[in-house]
CSV table of C-alpha atoms in Angstrom, one decimal:
chain,number,residue,atom,x,y,z
A,1,MET,CA,8.4,13.4,19.9
A,2,GLN,CA,5.4,14.1,17.8
A,3,VAL,CA,4.7,11.8,14.8
A,4,LYS,CA,2.0,12.9,12.3
A,5,VAL,CA,0.6,9.8,10.6
A,6,ASN,CA,-2.0,10.7,8.0
A,7,GLY,CA,-3.0,13.9,9.8
A,8,GLU,CA,-3.2,12.1,13.2
A,9,ILE,CA,-0.6,13.1,15.9
A,10,LYS,CA,1.0,10.3,17.8
A,11,GLU,CA,3.4,10.6,20.8
A,12,VAL,CA,6.6,8.6,20.8
A,13,LYS,CA,8.8,8.7,23.9
A,14,GLY,CA,12.6,9.2,23.7
A,15,ARG,CA,15.3,9.7,21.1
A,16,LYS,CA,14.9,7.0,18.5
A,17,ARG,CA,15.9,5.8,15.1
A,18,VAL,CA,13.3,6.1,12.3
A,19,GLY,CA,13.1,2.3,11.9
A,20,GLU,CA,12.4,1.9,15.7
A,21,ILE,CA,9.6,4.6,15.5
A,22,LEU,CA,8.0,2.7,12.6
A,23,GLU,CA,8.2,-0.5,14.5
A,24,GLU,CA,6.7,1.0,17.6
A,25,LEU,CA,3.8,2.4,15.5
A,26,GLY,CA,3.3,-0.9,13.7
A,27,LEU,CA,4.1,0.6,10.3
A,28,ASN,CA,5.8,-1.3,7.5
A,29,ARG,CA,8.8,0.6,6.0
A,30,GLU,CA,7.7,-0.5,2.5
A,31,GLU,CA,4.4,1.4,2.9
A,32,VAL,CA,5.6,4.8,4.2
A,33,LEU,CA,7.9,7.7,3.7
A,34,VAL,CA,9.2,9.6,6.8
A,35,ILE,CA,9.7,13.3,6.5
A,36,LYS,CA,11.4,15.9,8.8
A,37,ASN,CA,11.5,19.5,7.9
A,38,GLY,CA,10.6,18.8,4.3
A,39,GLU,CA,13.4,16.2,3.9
A,40,LEU,CA,13.1,12.4,3.5
A,41,LEU,CA,14.7,10.3,6.3
A,42,THR,CA,16.2,6.9,6.0
A,43,GLU,CA,15.4,4.2,8.7
A,44,SER,CA,18.8,4.6,10.3
A,45,GLU,CA,18.3,8.3,11.0
A,46,TRP,CA,17.9,9.5,14.6
A,47,VAL,CA,14.9,11.6,15.7
A,48,GLU,CA,15.3,13.7,18.9
A,49,GLU,CA,12.7,13.8,21.7
A,50,ASN,CA,11.8,17.4,20.8
A,51,GLU,CA,11.4,16.9,17.1
A,52,GLU,CA,8.4,16.4,14.9
A,53,ILE,CA,8.2,14.0,11.9
A,54,GLU,CA,5.6,13.1,9.4
A,55,VAL,CA,4.8,9.6,8.2
A,56,MET,CA,3.2,9.5,4.7
A,57,ARG,CA,1.5,6.3,3.7
A,58,VAL,CA,2.2,5.4,0.1
A,59,VAL,CA,-0.1,2.4,-0.5
A,60,SER,CA,-3.0,3.1,-2.8
A,61,GLY,CA,-5.8,0.6,-3.3
A,62,GLY,CA,-8.6,-0.1,-5.7
B,1,MET,CA,23.9,6.4,5.8
B,2,LYS,CA,25.8,7.5,2.7
B,3,CYS,CA,24.8,7.4,-1.0
B,4,ARG,CA,26.4,4.3,-2.7
B,5,LYS,CA,27.3,6.4,-5.7
B,6,CYS,CA,28.7,9.7,-4.4
B,7,LYS,CA,29.0,9.2,-0.6
B,8,GLU,CA,26.8,12.2,0.1
B,9,LYS,CA,24.0,11.8,2.7
B,10,ALA,CA,21.5,9.2,1.6
B,11,ILE,CA,17.8,10.2,1.7
B,12,ILE,CA,16.4,6.7,0.9
B,13,LYS,CA,17.5,3.1,1.0
B,14,LEU,CA,16.2,0.8,-1.7
B,15,TYR,CA,16.3,-2.5,0.3
B,16,GLU,CA,15.5,-4.7,-2.7
B,17,HIS,CA,18.8,-3.5,-4.3
B,18,ASN,CA,20.6,-2.9,-1.0
B,19,LEU,CA,21.2,0.6,-2.3
B,20,PRO,CA,21.2,3.8,-0.3
B,21,LEU,CA,21.0,6.9,-2.5
B,22,CYS,CA,21.1,10.7,-2.2
B,23,LYS,CA,18.4,12.9,-3.8
B,24,GLU,CA,20.3,13.4,-7.1
B,25,HIS,CA,21.1,9.7,-7.6
B,26,PHE,CA,17.7,8.5,-6.5
B,27,LEU,CA,16.0,10.8,-9.1
B,28,GLU,CA,18.4,9.5,-11.7
B,29,PHE,CA,17.7,5.9,-10.6
B,30,VAL,CA,13.9,6.3,-11.0
B,31,GLU,CA,14.2,7.9,-14.4
B,32,GLY,CA,16.5,5.1,-15.5
B,33,ARG,CA,14.1,2.4,-14.3
B,34,VAL,CA,11.3,4.0,-16.4
B,35,GLN,CA,13.4,4.2,-19.5
B,36,LYS,CA,14.7,0.7,-18.9
B,37,ALA,CA,11.1,-0.6,-18.7
B,38,ILE,CA,10.1,1.2,-21.9
B,39,THR,CA,13.2,-0.2,-23.7
B,40,ASP,CA,13.1,-3.7,-22.3
B,41,PHE,CA,9.5,-4.3,-23.3
B,42,GLY,CA,9.5,-2.1,-26.5
B,43,MET,CA,6.6,0.0,-25.1
B,44,VAL,CA,6.8,3.1,-27.1
B,45,ARG,CA,9.0,5.3,-29.3
B,46,LYS,CA,9.5,9.0,-28.8
B,47,LYS,CA,7.7,10.0,-32.0
B,48,GLU,CA,4.5,8.2,-31.0
B,49,ARG,CA,1.6,9.9,-29.3
B,50,VAL,CA,0.9,8.5,-25.8
B,51,LEU,CA,-2.4,8.9,-23.9
B,52,VAL,CA,-1.6,8.9,-20.2
B,53,VAL,CA,-4.6,8.1,-18.0
B,54,ILE,CA,-4.4,10.2,-14.8
B,55,SER,CA,-6.4,9.8,-11.6
B,56,GLY,CA,-4.9,12.7,-9.6
B,57,GLY,CA,-3.0,10.2,-7.4
B,58,LYS,CA,0.8,9.8,-7.1
B,59,ASP,CA,1.3,7.0,-9.6
B,60,SER,CA,-0.4,8.4,-12.7
B,61,LEU,CA,0.8,12.0,-12.1
B,62,THR,CA,4.4,10.8,-11.6
B,63,LEU,CA,4.1,8.7,-14.7
B,64,ALA,CA,3.0,11.7,-16.7
B,65,PHE,CA,5.8,13.8,-15.2
B,66,LEU,CA,8.4,11.2,-16.0
B,67,LEU,CA,7.3,10.6,-19.6
B,68,ARG,CA,7.3,14.3,-20.2
B,69,LYS,CA,10.7,14.6,-18.6
B,70,LEU,CA,12.1,11.7,-20.7
B,71,GLY,CA,10.9,13.4,-23.9
B,72,TYR,CA,7.8,11.5,-24.8
B,73,LYS,CA,4.8,13.1,-26.6
B,74,ILE,CA,2.0,12.8,-24.1
B,75,SER,CA,-1.6,14.0,-23.6
B,76,LEU,CA,-3.6,13.4,-20.5
B,77,LEU,CA,-7.1,11.9,-19.9
B,78,HIS,CA,-9.0,11.9,-16.6
B,79,ILE,CA,-12.2,10.0,-16.0
B,80,ASP,CA,-14.3,11.8,-13.5
B,81,LEU,CA,-16.2,9.0,-11.7
B,82,GLY,CA,-18.7,11.3,-10.1
B,83,ILE,CA,-18.1,10.0,-6.5
B,84,ASP,CA,-19.3,12.8,-4.3
B,85,GLY,CA,-16.6,14.3,-2.0
B,86,TYR,CA,-13.8,12.4,-3.8
B,87,SER,CA,-14.0,12.9,-7.5
B,88,GLU,CA,-14.0,16.7,-7.3
B,89,ILE,CA,-10.7,16.7,-5.5
B,90,SER,CA,-9.1,14.1,-7.9
B,91,ARG,CA,-10.2,16.2,-10.9
B,92,LYS,CA,-8.8,19.4,-9.3
B,93,PHE,CA,-5.3,17.8,-8.9
B,94,CYS,CA,-5.5,16.6,-12.6
B,95,GLU,CA,-6.4,20.1,-13.8
B,96,GLU,CA,-3.7,21.7,-11.7
B,97,PHE,CA,-1.1,19.2,-12.9
B,98,ALA,CA,-2.0,19.8,-16.6
B,99,HIS,CA,-1.8,23.6,-16.0
B,100,LEU,CA,1.5,23.4,-14.1
B,101,TYR,CA,3.3,21.3,-16.8
B,102,GLN,CA,1.5,22.7,-19.8
B,103,LEU,CA,0.0,19.4,-20.9
B,104,PRO,CA,-3.3,18.9,-22.9
B,105,LEU,CA,-6.0,17.3,-20.6
B,106,GLN,CA,-9.3,15.9,-21.6
B,107,VAL,CA,-11.9,15.0,-18.9
B,108,ILE,CA,-14.7,12.5,-19.4
B,109,SER,CA,-17.4,12.9,-16.7
B,110,ILE,CA,-19.4,9.9,-15.9
B,111,LYS,CA,-22.2,12.0,-14.4
B,112,LYS,CA,-22.3,14.0,-17.7
B,113,GLU,CA,-22.4,10.9,-19.8
B,114,TRP,CA,-24.9,8.9,-17.7
B,115,GLY,CA,-26.6,11.4,-15.4
B,116,LYS,CA,-25.2,9.8,-12.2
B,117,GLY,CA,-22.0,8.7,-10.6
B,118,ILE,CA,-20.3,5.3,-10.2
B,119,LYS,CA,-21.9,4.6,-6.8
B,120,GLU,CA,-25.4,5.0,-8.1
B,121,LEU,CA,-24.6,3.2,-11.3
B,122,ALA,CA,-23.1,0.3,-9.4
B,123,ARG,CA,-26.3,0.0,-7.3
B,124,GLU,CA,-28.5,0.0,-10.4
B,125,THR,CA,-26.4,-2.5,-12.3
B,126,TYR,CA,-25.8,-4.9,-9.4
B,127,LYS,CA,-22.0,-4.5,-9.7
B,128,SER,CA,-19.4,-3.6,-7.1
B,129,PRO,CA,-18.2,0.0,-7.5
B,130,CYS,CA,-14.6,-1.4,-8.1
B,131,SER,CA,-15.5,-3.7,-11.0
B,132,LEU,CA,-17.8,-1.0,-12.6
B,133,CYS,CA,-15.0,1.6,-12.2
B,134,GLY,CA,-12.5,-0.8,-13.9
B,135,LEU,CA,-15.0,-1.5,-16.7
B,136,VAL,CA,-15.8,2.2,-17.3
B,137,LYS,CA,-12.2,3.3,-17.2
B,138,ARG,CA,-11.0,0.6,-19.6
B,139,TYR,CA,-13.8,1.3,-22.1
B,140,TYR,CA,-13.4,5.1,-22.1
B,141,PHE,CA,-9.7,5.3,-22.3
B,142,ASN,CA,-9.5,2.8,-25.1
B,143,LYS,CA,-12.3,4.5,-27.0
B,144,PHE,CA,-10.7,7.9,-26.5
B,145,ALA,CA,-7.3,6.7,-27.6
B,146,TYR,CA,-8.7,4.9,-30.7
B,147,GLU,CA,-10.9,7.9,-31.8
B,148,ASN,CA,-8.1,10.4,-31.3
B,149,GLY,CA,-5.2,8.6,-33.0
B,150,PHE,CA,-3.0,7.7,-30.0
B,151,SER,CA,-0.6,4.9,-30.5
B,152,CYS,CA,-1.0,3.6,-26.9
B,153,VAL,CA,-2.5,4.2,-23.5
B,154,ALA,CA,-0.1,4.5,-20.5
B,155,THR,CA,-1.3,3.7,-17.0
B,156,GLY,CA,0.4,4.2,-13.6
B,157,HIS,CA,0.4,0.6,-12.6
B,158,ASN,CA,3.5,-0.1,-10.5
B,159,LEU,CA,5.4,-3.2,-9.3
B,160,ASP,CA,3.1,-3.5,-6.2
B,161,ASP,CA,0.0,-3.3,-8.4
B,162,MET,CA,1.4,-6.0,-10.7
B,163,VAL,CA,2.5,-8.4,-8.0
B,164,SER,CA,-0.7,-8.0,-6.0
B,165,ALA,CA,-2.9,-8.6,-9.1
B,166,LEU,CA,-0.7,-11.6,-10.0
B,167,MET,CA,-1.0,-13.0,-6.5
B,168,ALA,CA,-4.7,-12.5,-6.3
B,169,ASN,CA,-5.2,-14.2,-9.7
B,170,LEU,CA,-2.9,-17.0,-8.7
B,171,LEU,CA,-4.9,-17.6,-5.5
B,172,GLY,CA,-8.0,-17.8,-7.6
B,173,TRP,CA,-6.3,-19.7,-10.4
B,174,ARG,CA,-7.8,-17.3,-13.0
B,175,ILE,CA,-5.4,-18.4,-15.7
B,176,SER,CA,-6.5,-16.0,-18.4
B,177,TYR,CA,-6.0,-13.0,-16.0
B,178,ILE,CA,-2.6,-14.3,-14.9
B,179,ALA,CA,-1.4,-14.3,-18.5
B,180,LYS,CA,-2.4,-10.6,-18.8
B,181,GLN,CA,-0.2,-9.3,-16.0
B,182,THR,CA,2.4,-8.2,-18.4
B,183,PRO,CA,3.9,-4.7,-18.8
B,184,VAL,CA,2.5,-4.4,-22.4
B,185,LEU,CA,-0.8,-5.5,-23.8
B,186,PRO,CA,-0.5,-5.4,-27.5
B,187,GLU,CA,-2.8,-3.6,-29.9
B,188,GLU,CA,-5.5,-5.7,-31.5
B,189,GLY,CA,-8.0,-4.2,-33.8
B,190,LYS,CA,-9.7,-1.3,-32.1
B,191,LEU,CA,-8.1,-2.3,-28.8
B,192,LYS,CA,-5.2,0.1,-28.4
B,193,LYS,CA,-1.8,-1.0,-26.9
B,194,ARG,CA,-1.6,-0.6,-23.2
B,195,ILE,CA,1.7,0.1,-21.5
B,196,LYS,CA,2.8,0.2,-17.8
B,197,PRO,CA,6.1,2.1,-17.7
B,198,LEU,CA,6.3,2.1,-13.8
B,199,VAL,CA,6.4,-1.7,-13.7
B,200,TYR,CA,10.0,-1.7,-12.3
B,201,LEU,CA,9.2,0.7,-9.5
B,202,THR,CA,7.5,0.2,-6.1
B,203,GLU,CA,4.9,2.5,-4.6
B,204,ARG,CA,7.4,3.8,-2.1
B,205,GLU,CA,9.9,4.7,-4.8
B,206,ILE,CA,7.2,6.5,-6.8
B,207,ALA,CA,5.9,8.4,-3.8
B,208,ALA,CA,9.5,9.4,-2.9
B,209,TYR,CA,10.1,10.6,-6.4
B,210,ALA,CA,6.8,12.6,-6.4
B,211,PHE,CA,7.7,14.1,-3.0
B,212,LEU,CA,11.2,15.1,-4.1
B,213,GLN,CA,10.0,16.6,-7.4
B,214,ARG,CA,7.2,18.5,-5.6
B,215,ILE,CA,4.6,17.0,-7.8
B,216,PRO,CA,1.2,17.9,-6.3
B,217,PHE,CA,-0.9,14.8,-5.9
B,218,SER,CA,-4.1,13.8,-4.1
B,219,ARG,CA,-3.4,11.7,-1.0
B,220,GLN,CA,-7.1,10.7,-0.5
B,221,ASP,CA,-8.1,7.1,-0.6
B,222,CYS,CA,-11.0,6.1,-2.8
B,223,PRO,CA,-14.0,5.5,-0.5
B,224,TYR,CA,-14.3,2.0,-2.0
B,225,ALA,CA,-10.7,1.0,-1.7
B,226,TYR,CA,-11.4,-0.9,1.5
B,227,THR,CA,-13.4,-3.4,-0.6
B,228,ALA,CA,-10.5,-4.1,-2.9
B,229,SER,CA,-8.8,-7.5,-2.0
B,230,PHE,CA,-5.7,-6.3,-3.8
B,231,LEU,CA,-5.0,-4.0,-0.9
B,232,LYS,CA,-4.9,-6.9,1.6
B,233,ILE,CA,-2.6,-8.8,-0.7
B,234,LYS,CA,-0.4,-5.7,-1.0
B,235,HIS,CA,0.1,-5.6,2.7
B,236,LEU,CA,0.9,-9.3,2.9
B,237,LEU,CA,3.5,-9.0,0.1
B,238,ASN,CA,5.0,-5.9,1.8
B,239,GLN,CA,5.4,-8.0,5.0
B,240,LEU,CA,7.3,-10.6,3.0
B,241,GLU,CA,9.3,-7.9,1.4
B,242,VAL,CA,10.6,-6.6,4.7
B,243,SER,CA,11.7,-10.1,5.9
B,244,SER,CA,13.1,-10.9,2.5
B,245,PRO,CA,13.9,-7.8,0.4
B,246,GLY,CA,13.6,-8.3,-3.3
B,247,THR,CA,10.7,-10.8,-3.0
B,248,LYS,CA,8.2,-8.6,-5.1
B,249,TYR,CA,10.7,-7.9,-7.8
B,250,SER,CA,11.9,-11.5,-8.2
B,251,PHE,CA,8.3,-12.8,-8.1
B,252,TYR,CA,7.4,-10.5,-11.0
B,253,LEU,CA,10.6,-11.1,-13.0
B,254,GLY,CA,10.0,-14.9,-12.4
B,255,PHE,CA,6.5,-14.5,-13.8
B,256,LEU,CA,7.7,-12.7,-16.9
B,257,LYS,CA,10.3,-15.5,-17.5
B,258,ASN,CA,7.7,-18.2,-17.0
B,259,LYS,CA,4.5,-16.5,-18.4
B,260,GLN,CA,4.2,-19.0,-21.2
B,261,LEU,CA,3.1,-21.6,-18.5
B,262,PHE,CA,-0.2,-19.7,-18.4
B,263,GLY,CA,-0.7,-19.6,-22.1
B,264,GLU,CA,-0.7,-16.5,-24.3
B,265,GLY,CA,-3.7,-15.0,-22.6
B,266,LYS,CA,-5.0,-14.5,-26.1
B,267,VAL,CA,-8.7,-14.7,-26.8
B,268,THR,CA,-10.5,-14.2,-30.1
B,269,LEU,CA,-11.9,-10.7,-30.2
B,270,ARG,CA,-14.7,-9.4,-32.3
B,271,GLU,CA,-16.5,-6.1,-32.6
B,272,CYS,CA,-19.4,-5.5,-30.2
B,273,ALA,CA,-22.7,-5.5,-32.2
B,274,LEU,CA,-23.8,-2.3,-30.5
B,275,CYS,CA,-20.7,0.0,-30.0
B,276,GLY,CA,-18.2,-1.7,-32.4
B,277,PHE,CA,-15.4,-1.9,-29.8
B,278,PRO,CA,-13.6,-5.2,-29.2
B,279,THR,CA,-15.2,-7.9,-27.1
B,280,VAL,CA,-15.1,-11.7,-26.7
B,281,THR,CA,-18.9,-12.0,-26.7
B,282,GLU,CA,-21.5,-10.6,-29.2
B,283,ILE,CA,-22.2,-7.6,-27.1
B,284,CYS,CA,-19.5,-6.1,-24.8
B,285,SER,CA,-19.7,-5.8,-21.0
B,286,PHE,CA,-20.0,-2.0,-21.2
B,287,CYS,CA,-23.0,-2.1,-23.5
B,288,LYS,CA,-24.6,-5.0,-21.5
B,289,THR,CA,-24.2,-2.8,-18.4
B,290,PHE,CA,-25.1,0.6,-19.7
B,291,ARG,CA,-27.3,0.1,-22.8
B,292,LYS,CA,-29.8,-2.5,-21.5
B,293,GLU,CA,-32.7,-1.2,-23.6
B,294,GLU,CA,-30.6,-1.3,-26.8
B,295,VAL,CA,-29.4,-4.8,-25.8
B,296,ARG,CA,-33.0,-5.9,-25.4
B,297,ASN,CA,-34.0,-4.4,-28.8
B,298,TYR,CA,-31.0,-6.0,-30.5
B,299,ALA,CA,-31.9,-9.4,-28.9
B,300,GLY,CA,-35.5,-8.9,-30.2
B,301,GLU,CA,-34.4,-8.2,-33.7
B,302,SER,CA,-31.8,-11.0,-34.1
């Protein structure tokens, strides 16, 4: 599957739950939102191999 | 995962409350948290005029959206910091937001006021861009609120901002700063009341709300954000939050319960000899930084 993280595309293999994808990419669930087809996904949701998701970082600094 | 309230499909799980919610109940939850903060801390009444300081980012725009939705009388203020390649975009989002929701917006441009942006001014005044930015924003939003008859200034500080500032100040044992990490800083003379209605919400909750309400906000990071130590502390606290959900919330509530341990955070304020706005010293930091010649003349006279 393709995972867009802040505009950068990352490839993740296989069918996985959102929580597993975040873990694989080293992302903290408290610091992101995961979006598929314009909808928010919870960490327990499955993402199929042929699907695309977007990870939006939510932490602002300064 | 199903919504705890209606058993519809959940779109988010709030781990600190062990609460999965659908879109409708999540929006209701966020609005309830803001109203609860306003009520719990006696922030503002609906007949008062509130100045909301907006940056173009998710927190301040969501705050303005929520206060408007909850029926508060708000006006917007944006401070254009004059950071090339960044401030233009921030300002555009603020102007679009004001237009979209039919809210009055005033913009103070640092370049217009001082002939140059924050980066150049920081270099000239030997300050870090972050500390200068904070000084400039605090000075201008207070001055604007005072001169235009607002009862208070609302900022988009959220739970993550509060706990990271609290932790940073605890690590450095800056007692007077620790005492100031409260959701309301009361009015004192020309210093207007400051309120933080998003104090019960995390950044993730605010971002999710903004996303679901389709609030257009700037996703760009300030080019100087990497220098902010708060950001590193935010990451550490979020790691703790994952292993022990509710850590941030209980840390902050615990502080509010025990804040008297750090004193009142009260200092004796007087009016700056040059600009007349409140300060602890004879001349305020803003004048010391930006009105060097006048400061020299004043020192020569007195």
